[in-house]
Amino acid sequence: MRVMILGGDGFCGWPTALHLSARGWDVLVVDNLSRRNIDNELEIRSLTPIRTMGERIAAWKEVSGRTIDFVNLTVGKEFDRLVALIKDWAPDSVVHFAEQRAAPYSMKSARHKLYTVDNNLNATNHLLAAIVESGRDVHLAHLGTMGVYGYTTAGLRIPEGYLKVTVDTDHGPTEQEILFPPNPGSIYHMTKTQDALLFQFYAKNDGLRITDLHQGIVWGAQTEETRQDERLINRFDYDGDYGTVLNRFLMQGALGYPLTVHGSGGQTRAFIHIQDTVRCVELALKNPPKRGDRVKILNQMTESRRVRDLARMVAEMTDAQVHNVANPRQEADENELVVANDQFRELGLKPITLAEGLMADVTDIARRYADRADRTKIPCVTAWNAGRAEALRDEAETAAPSPVRVLSA
């Protein structure tokens, strides 16, 4: 089987490429290395040392004996090259990671909002149009986000994409199934809701086979393959724009930096370990929808936790302190989140949960590369709107908040 991985140099894309290659897939990575350029813009670097794409591929060949191909191409800009690549390389599947993935980055400024919309929506539309233009029957698996559902309390177990509703009509009540109503919390999340509409159109109009994976927040640093050689190591983002909350907590605890909890910490989020991410992508590729089927939507998450509960776990494990700070995001301070993930469990996923041993593995990596950390980049300073920006300024002008020692429950 042949798979083309768009955005295969990134945090989820690179370990996915290795995982599939190790299991016998022919893999082509397509990437314009834009994530590395964003590091330059933000004057930050991955906590772990990331090798060049050429070094990564050579190391994988040395370790595994298998070859990963690479093409530097901007999806969303180079349409004719993309069509030609799909025709010539003839993938059975395409995995679409080629989108700007950080909510805070998408909200930094008007320019960042424009970039995120332009990059993400054009990448998705170009890819869909290119598959149609190629004439090939390609299964597309897209990495979406649980954030399309919003971060308020839905009041029900969030289904996998589709919601059964009863509509009052002139002829009495009738049942319909609709896309679960989106409620994006950032420009980034908004682009993912628009992706969903593009998928619905191309599946209906052109019969494309599409799987949309609504993923939770990824934690963990390494997979089975990235552990095999330091040259294969995955990214580890800890800064306020790209660092995901649990990895940031684990890194902060390892460095003796107080865990920064936004607001009360009552925000409930869905989580998934990076090893489960690559397993879920493989399961999705092995179980595609049939041509003519509606878009297949799977909730790619394994558990939900409150942010303050995560902080408690990490604080107890690392003897860290917790600081409650002003929340830069426009979101509910407290919410409930109950999510259905039946399809992946039925496909055989045995989920990795937030076990202390695995969290310790991340902490060990943070300690190993602590000398690469820039502590000035840890705080989240990107405000969602003027009101949130004012709250951050007010907090900065006052004395630092008193640390809260987290005690065992």
CSV table of C-alpha atoms in Angstrom, one decimal:
chain,number,residue,atom,x,y,z
A,1,MET,CA,0.0,0.0,0.0
A,2,ARG,CA,1.2,3.5,-0.9
A,3,VAL,CA,0.5,6.5,1.3
A,4,MET,CA,1.3,10.2,0.8
A,5,ILE,CA,1.6,12.1,4.1
A,6,LEU,CA,1.1,15.9,3.7
A,7,GLY,CA,2.8,17.7,6.5
A,8,GLY,CA,4.9,14.7,7.3
A,9,ASP,CA,7.7,16.8,8.9
A,10,GLY,CA,5.5,17.9,11.8
A,11,PHE,CA,4.7,16.7,15.3
A,12,CYS,CA,2.1,14.2,14.2
A,13,GLY,CA,3.2,13.7,10.6
A,14,TRP,CA,6.7,12.5,11.2
A,15,PRO,CA,5.9,9.7,13.7
A,16,THR,CA,3.0,8.7,11.5
A,17,ALA,CA,5.4,8.4,8.5
A,18,LEU,CA,7.7,6.2,10.5
A,19,HIS,CA,4.9,4.1,12.0
A,20,LEU,CA,3.4,3.3,8.6
A,21,SER,CA,6.8,2.7,7.0
A,22,ALA,CA,7.7,0.2,9.7
A,23,ARG,CA,4.5,-1.7,8.9
A,24,GLY,CA,5.3,-2.1,5.3
A,25,TRP,CA,3.6,0.9,3.7
A,26,ASP,CA,5.4,2.8,0.9
A,27,VAL,CA,5.6,6.4,2.3
A,28,LEU,CA,6.0,9.7,0.6
A,29,VAL,CA,6.3,12.8,2.8
A,30,VAL,CA,5.2,16.1,1.3
A,31,ASP,CA,6.0,19.2,3.2
A,32,ASN,CA,7.3,22.7,2.6
A,33,LEU,CA,9.0,22.8,6.1
A,34,SER,CA,6.8,25.8,7.1
A,35,ARG,CA,6.7,24.6,10.8
A,36,ARG,CA,10.5,25.1,10.9
A,37,ASN,CA,10.1,28.6,9.5
A,38,ILE,CA,7.5,29.4,12.2
A,39,ASP,CA,10.2,28.5,14.7
A,40,ASN,CA,12.4,31.1,13.1
A,41,GLU,CA,9.6,33.7,13.3
A,42,LEU,CA,8.9,33.0,16.9
A,43,GLU,CA,12.6,32.8,17.8
A,44,ILE,CA,12.0,29.4,19.5
A,45,ARG,CA,13.1,25.9,18.8
A,46,SER,CA,11.8,22.4,19.7
A,47,LEU,CA,13.0,21.3,23.1
A,48,THR,CA,14.3,18.2,21.4
A,49,PRO,CA,16.9,18.6,18.6
A,50,ILE,CA,15.3,18.1,15.2
A,51,ARG,CA,17.5,17.0,12.4
A,52,THR,CA,17.1,18.1,8.8
A,53,MET,CA,14.6,16.1,6.7
A,54,GLY,CA,17.5,14.6,4.8
A,55,GLU,CA,19.1,13.4,8.0
A,56,ARG,CA,15.9,12.0,9.3
A,57,ILE,CA,15.2,10.0,6.2
A,58,ALA,CA,18.8,8.7,6.1
A,59,ALA,CA,18.7,7.7,9.7
A,60,TRP,CA,15.4,5.8,9.2
A,61,LYS,CA,17.0,4.0,6.2
A,62,GLU,CA,20.0,3.1,8.4
A,63,VAL,CA,17.8,1.9,11.3
A,64,SER,CA,15.0,0.1,9.4
A,65,GLY,CA,16.3,-0.6,6.0
A,66,ARG,CA,13.2,1.1,4.6
A,67,THR,CA,13.0,4.2,2.4
A,68,ILE,CA,10.8,7.2,2.9
A,69,ASP,CA,10.5,9.6,-0.1
A,70,PHE,CA,10.3,13.3,0.3
A,71,VAL,CA,9.0,16.2,-1.9
A,72,ASN,CA,9.2,19.8,-0.9
A,73,LEU,CA,5.8,21.3,-2.1
A,74,THR,CA,3.4,23.8,-0.7
A,75,VAL,CA,-0.1,22.3,-0.7
A,76,GLY,CA,-2.6,25.1,-1.3
A,77,LYS,CA,-0.2,27.0,-3.7
A,78,GLU,CA,1.3,24.5,-6.2
A,79,PHE,CA,-1.9,22.9,-7.6
A,80,ASP,CA,-0.4,21.5,-10.9
A,81,ARG,CA,2.5,20.0,-9.1
A,82,LEU,CA,0.2,18.3,-6.6
A,83,VAL,CA,-2.0,16.9,-9.3
A,84,ALA,CA,1.0,15.5,-11.2
A,85,LEU,CA,2.4,14.0,-8.0
A,86,ILE,CA,-0.9,12.2,-7.2
A,87,LYS,CA,-1.0,10.9,-10.8
A,88,ASP,CA,2.7,9.8,-10.9
A,89,TRP,CA,3.2,8.5,-7.4
A,90,ALA,CA,-0.2,6.9,-7.4
A,91,PRO,CA,-1.0,6.7,-3.7
A,92,ASP,CA,-3.8,4.5,-2.3
A,93,SER,CA,-4.2,6.9,0.5
A,94,VAL,CA,-3.4,10.5,1.5
A,95,VAL,CA,-3.0,11.6,5.1
A,96,HIS,CA,-3.6,15.4,5.4
A,97,PHE,CA,-1.6,17.1,8.2
A,98,ALA,CA,-0.7,20.1,6.0
A,99,GLU,CA,-2.4,22.8,8.1
A,100,GLN,CA,-1.3,25.4,10.7
A,101,ARG,CA,-2.2,23.5,13.9
A,102,ALA,CA,-2.0,26.0,16.8
A,103,ALA,CA,-5.0,27.9,18.1
A,104,PRO,CA,-2.9,30.5,19.9
A,105,TYR,CA,-0.7,31.1,16.8
A,106,SER,CA,-3.9,31.6,14.7
A,107,MET,CA,-5.0,34.4,17.2
A,108,LYS,CA,-1.7,36.3,17.6
A,109,SER,CA,-2.7,39.1,15.1
A,110,ALA,CA,-4.7,39.8,12.0
A,111,ARG,CA,-1.8,38.6,9.9
A,112,HIS,CA,-1.8,35.3,11.7
A,113,LYS,CA,-5.5,34.9,11.3
A,114,LEU,CA,-5.2,35.6,7.5
A,115,TYR,CA,-2.3,33.2,7.2
A,116,THR,CA,-4.1,30.4,9.0
A,117,VAL,CA,-7.3,30.7,6.9
A,118,ASP,CA,-5.3,31.0,3.7
A,119,ASN,CA,-3.0,28.1,4.4
A,120,ASN,CA,-5.6,25.7,5.9
A,121,LEU,CA,-8.6,26.2,3.7
A,122,ASN,CA,-6.6,26.4,0.5
A,123,ALA,CA,-4.6,23.3,1.4
A,124,THR,CA,-7.7,21.3,1.9
A,125,ASN,CA,-9.5,22.5,-1.2
A,126,HIS,CA,-6.5,22.1,-3.4
A,127,LEU,CA,-6.0,18.6,-2.2
A,128,LEU,CA,-9.7,17.6,-2.7
A,129,ALA,CA,-9.7,19.2,-6.2
A,130,ALA,CA,-6.4,17.6,-7.1
A,131,ILE,CA,-7.7,14.1,-6.2
A,132,VAL,CA,-10.7,14.7,-8.4
A,133,GLU,CA,-8.5,16.1,-11.2
A,134,SER,CA,-6.1,13.1,-11.0
A,135,GLY,CA,-8.9,10.7,-11.7
A,136,ARG,CA,-7.5,8.3,-9.1
A,137,ASP,CA,-9.6,6.6,-6.4
A,138,VAL,CA,-7.7,7.9,-3.4
A,139,HIS,CA,-8.8,7.6,0.2
A,140,LEU,CA,-8.2,10.8,2.1
A,141,ALA,CA,-7.7,10.7,5.9
A,142,HIS,CA,-7.7,14.2,7.5
A,143,LEU,CA,-6.5,15.1,10.9
A,144,GLY,CA,-9.1,17.4,12.4
A,145,THR,CA,-9.7,18.4,16.0
A,146,MET,CA,-12.2,17.9,18.8
A,147,GLY,CA,-12.2,21.7,19.0
A,148,VAL,CA,-14.8,21.9,16.2
A,149,TYR,CA,-17.3,20.9,18.9
A,150,GLY,CA,-16.4,23.9,21.0
A,151,TYR,CA,-15.4,24.1,24.7
A,152,THR,CA,-18.7,24.7,26.4
A,153,THR,CA,-20.9,22.0,28.0
A,154,ALA,CA,-22.8,20.3,25.2
A,155,GLY,CA,-25.2,18.6,27.6
A,156,LEU,CA,-24.9,15.2,25.8
A,157,ARG,CA,-22.4,12.6,24.8
A,158,ILE,CA,-20.8,14.1,21.7
A,159,PRO,CA,-21.3,11.7,18.9
A,160,GLU,CA,-18.9,10.9,16.1
A,161,GLY,CA,-19.7,13.7,13.7
A,162,TYR,CA,-23.4,13.2,13.1
A,163,LEU,CA,-26.3,14.1,15.3
A,164,LYS,CA,-29.9,12.7,15.1
A,165,VAL,CA,-32.5,15.5,15.4
A,166,THR,CA,-36.2,15.7,15.2
A,167,VAL,CA,-37.5,18.5,13.0
A,168,ASP,CA,-41.1,19.8,13.1
A,169,THR,CA,-42.5,20.0,9.6
A,170,ASP,CA,-45.9,20.7,8.0
A,171,HIS,CA,-46.5,17.0,8.0
A,172,GLY,CA,-45.4,16.4,11.6
A,173,PRO,CA,-42.1,15.5,13.2
A,174,THR,CA,-39.4,13.9,11.1
A,175,GLU,CA,-36.0,12.5,12.0
A,176,GLN,CA,-32.8,13.7,10.3
A,177,GLU,CA,-29.1,13.2,10.8
A,178,ILE,CA,-27.0,16.4,10.6
A,179,LEU,CA,-23.4,17.3,11.2
A,180,PHE,CA,-23.0,18.1,14.9
A,181,PRO,CA,-23.3,21.9,15.2
A,182,PRO,CA,-19.8,23.4,15.2
A,183,ASN,CA,-18.7,25.9,17.8
A,184,PRO,CA,-15.1,26.9,17.0
A,185,GLY,CA,-13.1,28.6,19.7
A,186,SER,CA,-10.4,30.1,17.5
A,187,ILE,CA,-9.6,30.9,13.9
A,188,TYR,CA,-7.7,27.6,13.7
A,189,HIS,CA,-10.7,25.7,15.0
A,190,MET,CA,-12.9,27.6,12.5
A,191,THR,CA,-10.8,26.4,9.6
A,192,LYS,CA,-11.4,22.9,10.7
A,193,THR,CA,-15.2,23.4,10.7
A,194,GLN,CA,-14.9,24.7,7.1
A,195,ASP,CA,-12.8,21.7,6.2
A,196,ALA,CA,-15.8,19.6,7.3
A,197,LEU,CA,-18.1,21.3,4.8
A,198,LEU,CA,-15.6,20.9,2.0
A,199,PHE,CA,-15.4,17.2,2.8
A,200,GLN,CA,-19.2,16.9,2.7
A,201,PHE,CA,-19.4,18.6,-0.7
A,202,TYR,CA,-16.6,16.6,-2.4
A,203,ALA,CA,-17.9,13.3,-1.0
A,204,LYS,CA,-21.4,14.1,-2.3
A,205,ASN,CA,-20.5,15.7,-5.6
A,206,ASP,CA,-17.5,13.7,-6.6
A,207,GLY,CA,-17.8,10.5,-4.6
A,208,LEU,CA,-14.5,11.0,-2.8
A,209,ARG,CA,-13.7,8.6,0.0
A,210,ILE,CA,-12.9,10.7,3.1
A,211,THR,CA,-12.2,10.0,6.8
A,212,ASP,CA,-12.2,13.0,9.1
A,213,LEU,CA,-10.4,12.3,12.4
A,214,HIS,CA,-11.5,14.7,15.2
A,215,GLN,CA,-8.4,14.4,17.4
A,216,GLY,CA,-8.0,15.4,21.1
A,217,ILE,CA,-5.0,17.2,22.5
A,218,VAL,CA,-1.9,15.1,21.9
A,219,TRP,CA,0.5,14.4,24.7
A,220,GLY,CA,3.7,12.4,24.9
A,221,ALA,CA,6.9,12.8,23.0
A,222,GLN,CA,8.0,9.6,21.5
A,223,THR,CA,6.7,6.6,19.6
A,224,GLU,CA,8.1,3.1,19.2
A,225,GLU,CA,10.0,4.3,16.0
A,226,THR,CA,11.2,7.7,17.1
A,227,ARG,CA,12.9,6.1,20.2
A,228,GLN,CA,15.2,3.9,18.0
A,229,ASP,CA,17.7,6.7,17.2
A,230,GLU,CA,18.1,10.3,18.5
A,231,ARG,CA,18.2,11.5,14.8
A,232,LEU,CA,14.5,10.3,14.5
A,233,ILE,CA,13.3,12.1,17.7
A,234,ASN,CA,10.0,13.9,17.5
A,235,ARG,CA,9.3,17.6,18.1
A,236,PHE,CA,8.6,18.7,21.6
A,237,ASP,CA,6.9,22.1,21.7
A,238,TYR,CA,6.7,23.9,25.0
A,239,ASP,CA,6.1,27.5,24.1
A,240,GLY,CA,2.9,29.4,24.7
A,241,ASP,CA,1.7,29.2,21.1
A,242,TYR,CA,2.5,25.6,20.1
A,243,GLY,CA,3.0,23.7,23.4
A,244,THR,CA,0.0,21.5,24.2
A,245,VAL,CA,-1.2,21.8,27.8
A,246,LEU,CA,0.0,18.4,29.3
A,247,ASN,CA,3.4,18.4,27.6
A,248,ARG,CA,3.8,22.0,28.8
A,249,PHE,CA,3.0,21.0,32.4
A,250,LEU,CA,5.4,18.1,32.3
A,251,MET,CA,8.1,20.3,30.9
A,252,GLN,CA,7.4,23.0,33.5
A,253,GLY,CA,7.6,20.5,36.3
A,254,ALA,CA,10.8,19.0,35.0
A,255,LEU,CA,12.4,22.5,34.9
A,256,GLY,CA,11.1,23.7,38.3
A,257,TYR,CA,8.9,26.2,36.6
A,258,PRO,CA,5.4,26.7,38.2
A,259,LEU,CA,2.6,25.0,36.3
A,260,THR,CA,0.5,27.8,34.6
A,261,VAL,CA,-3.2,27.0,34.9
A,262,HIS,CA,-5.5,29.3,33.0
A,263,GLY,CA,-8.3,30.7,35.1
A,264,SER,CA,-9.8,28.1,37.5
A,265,GLY,CA,-8.5,25.2,35.4
A,266,GLY,CA,-12.0,23.9,35.1
A,267,GLN,CA,-11.7,23.5,31.3
A,268,THR,CA,-12.3,19.8,30.3
A,269,ARG,CA,-10.3,18.6,27.3
A,270,ALA,CA,-10.0,15.4,25.4
A,271,PHE,CA,-6.5,13.8,25.2
A,272,ILE,CA,-4.6,11.2,23.2
A,273,HIS,CA,-1.1,9.9,23.4
A,274,ILE,CA,1.1,10.4,20.3
A,275,GLN,CA,1.5,6.6,20.0
A,276,ASP,CA,-2.3,6.2,19.8
A,277,THR,CA,-2.4,9.0,17.2
A,278,VAL,CA,-0.3,7.0,14.8
A,279,ARG,CA,-2.2,3.8,15.6
A,280,CYS,CA,-5.5,5.5,14.9
A,281,VAL,CA,-4.3,6.9,11.6
A,282,GLU,CA,-3.3,3.3,10.6
A,283,LEU,CA,-6.7,1.9,11.7
A,284,ALA,CA,-8.5,4.6,9.7
A,285,LEU,CA,-6.4,3.9,6.5
A,286,LYS,CA,-7.1,0.1,6.9
A,287,ASN,CA,-10.9,0.7,7.2
A,288,PRO,CA,-11.8,3.4,4.6
A,289,PRO,CA,-15.3,4.2,3.6
A,290,LYS,CA,-16.6,2.9,0.3
A,291,ARG,CA,-17.0,5.2,-2.7
A,292,GLY,CA,-20.3,6.9,-2.5
A,293,ASP,CA,-20.4,6.7,1.3
A,294,ARG,CA,-20.8,9.8,3.4
A,295,VAL,CA,-17.7,11.2,5.1
A,296,LYS,CA,-16.6,8.9,7.9
A,297,ILE,CA,-16.0,10.8,11.1
A,298,LEU,CA,-14.2,9.3,14.1
A,299,ASN,CA,-13.4,11.0,17.4
A,300,GLN,CA,-9.7,10.3,17.9
A,301,MET,CA,-9.3,10.6,21.6
A,302,THR,CA,-8.9,8.2,24.5
A,303,GLU,CA,-9.9,10.2,27.7
A,304,SER,CA,-11.1,13.5,29.0
A,305,ARG,CA,-9.6,15.4,32.0
A,306,ARG,CA,-10.0,18.8,33.6
A,307,VAL,CA,-6.9,21.0,33.3
A,308,ARG,CA,-6.6,21.5,37.1
A,309,ASP,CA,-6.7,17.7,37.6
A,310,LEU,CA,-3.8,17.3,35.2
A,311,ALA,CA,-1.9,20.0,37.0
A,312,ARG,CA,-2.5,18.1,40.3
A,313,MET,CA,-1.2,14.9,38.8
A,314,VAL,CA,2.0,16.6,37.4
A,315,ALA,CA,2.6,18.6,40.6
A,316,GLU,CA,2.4,15.5,42.8
A,317,MET,CA,4.8,13.7,40.4
A,318,THR,CA,7.4,16.5,40.0
A,319,ASP,CA,6.9,18.4,43.3
A,320,ALA,CA,6.0,21.4,41.3
A,321,GLN,CA,3.9,24.4,42.3
A,322,VAL,CA,0.8,25.6,40.5
A,323,HIS,CA,0.0,29.2,39.5
A,324,ASN,CA,-3.5,30.2,38.4
A,325,VAL,CA,-3.1,32.9,35.8
A,326,ALA,CA,-5.4,35.0,33.7
A,327,ASN,CA,-6.8,33.0,30.8
A,328,PRO,CA,-5.8,34.5,27.4
A,329,ARG,CA,-8.6,32.5,25.6
A,330,GLN,CA,-12.2,33.4,25.2
A,331,GLU,CA,-13.8,30.3,26.6
A,332,ALA,CA,-15.9,29.0,29.4
A,333,ASP,CA,-14.0,28.8,32.7
A,334,GLU,CA,-15.7,25.4,33.5
A,335,ASN,CA,-17.1,22.9,31.1
A,336,GLU,CA,-18.0,19.2,30.9
A,337,LEU,CA,-17.0,17.0,28.0
A,338,VAL,CA,-18.3,13.5,27.3
A,339,VAL,CA,-17.2,12.1,24.0
A,340,ALA,CA,-18.1,8.9,22.0
A,341,ASN,CA,-15.1,7.0,20.5
A,342,ASP,CA,-16.8,3.7,19.9
A,343,GLN,CA,-15.5,3.3,16.3
A,344,PHE,CA,-11.8,3.2,17.2
A,345,ARG,CA,-12.5,0.8,20.1
A,346,GLU,CA,-14.5,-1.5,17.7
A,347,LEU,CA,-11.5,-1.4,15.3
A,348,GLY,CA,-9.3,-2.7,18.1
A,349,LEU,CA,-7.7,0.3,19.6
A,350,LYS,CA,-6.4,-0.4,23.1
A,351,PRO,CA,-5.9,3.2,24.4
A,352,ILE,CA,-2.9,4.5,26.3
A,353,THR,CA,-4.2,6.4,29.3
A,354,LEU,CA,-2.5,9.0,31.5
A,355,ALA,CA,-0.4,6.6,33.4
A,356,GLU,CA,2.4,8.0,35.6
A,357,GLY,CA,5.1,5.9,33.9
A,358,LEU,CA,4.4,7.5,30.5
A,359,MET,CA,4.2,10.9,32.0
A,360,ALA,CA,7.6,10.3,33.6
A,361,ASP,CA,8.9,9.4,30.1
A,362,VAL,CA,8.0,12.8,28.9
A,363,THR,CA,9.5,14.4,32.0
A,364,ASP,CA,12.7,12.6,31.4
A,365,ILE,CA,13.0,14.0,27.9
A,366,ALA,CA,12.3,17.5,29.2
A,367,ARG,CA,15.1,17.1,31.8
A,368,ARG,CA,17.5,15.6,29.2
A,369,TYR,CA,17.1,18.7,27.0
A,370,ALA,CA,16.5,21.3,29.6
A,371,ASP,CA,19.5,23.3,28.5
A,372,ARG,CA,17.7,24.0,25.2
A,373,ALA,CA,14.7,25.6,27.0
A,374,ASP,CA,14.0,29.3,26.7
A,375,ARG,CA,12.0,30.1,29.8
A,376,THR,CA,10.8,33.5,28.4
A,377,LYS,CA,8.8,31.6,25.8
A,378,ILE,CA,6.9,29.5,28.3
A,379,PRO,CA,4.0,31.9,29.2
A,380,CYS,CA,0.9,32.1,27.0
A,381,VAL,CA,0.7,35.7,25.9
A,382,THR,CA,-1.5,35.5,22.8
A,383,ALA,CA,-4.8,37.0,23.8
A,384,TRP,CA,-8.0,36.1,22.0
A,385,ASN,CA,-9.5,39.6,22.1
A,386,ALA,CA,-9.1,43.1,23.7
A,387,GLY,CA,-10.8,42.1,26.9
A,388,ARG,CA,-8.5,39.1,27.4
A,389,ALA,CA,-5.4,41.3,26.5
A,390,GLU,CA,-6.4,43.8,29.2
A,391,ALA,CA,-6.7,40.9,31.8
A,392,LEU,CA,-3.2,39.8,30.9
A,393,ARG,CA,-1.8,43.3,31.2
A,394,ASP,CA,-3.5,43.9,34.5
A,395,GLU,CA,-2.0,40.7,35.9
A,396,ALA,CA,1.5,41.6,34.6
A,397,GLU,CA,1.2,45.0,36.4
A,398,THR,CA,0.4,43.4,39.8
A,399,ALA,CA,2.5,41.2,41.9
A,400,ALA,CA,3.0,37.6,40.8
A,401,PRO,CA,0.2,35.4,42.1
A,402,SER,CA,0.8,33.4,45.2
A,403,PRO,CA,1.9,29.8,44.4
A,404,VAL,CA,-0.6,27.1,45.3
A,405,ARG,CA,0.9,24.0,46.6
A,406,VAL,CA,-1.1,21.1,45.3
A,407,LEU,CA,-1.8,18.4,47.9
A,408,SER,CA,-2.8,14.8,47.4
A,409,ALA,CA,-6.6,14.3,47.2
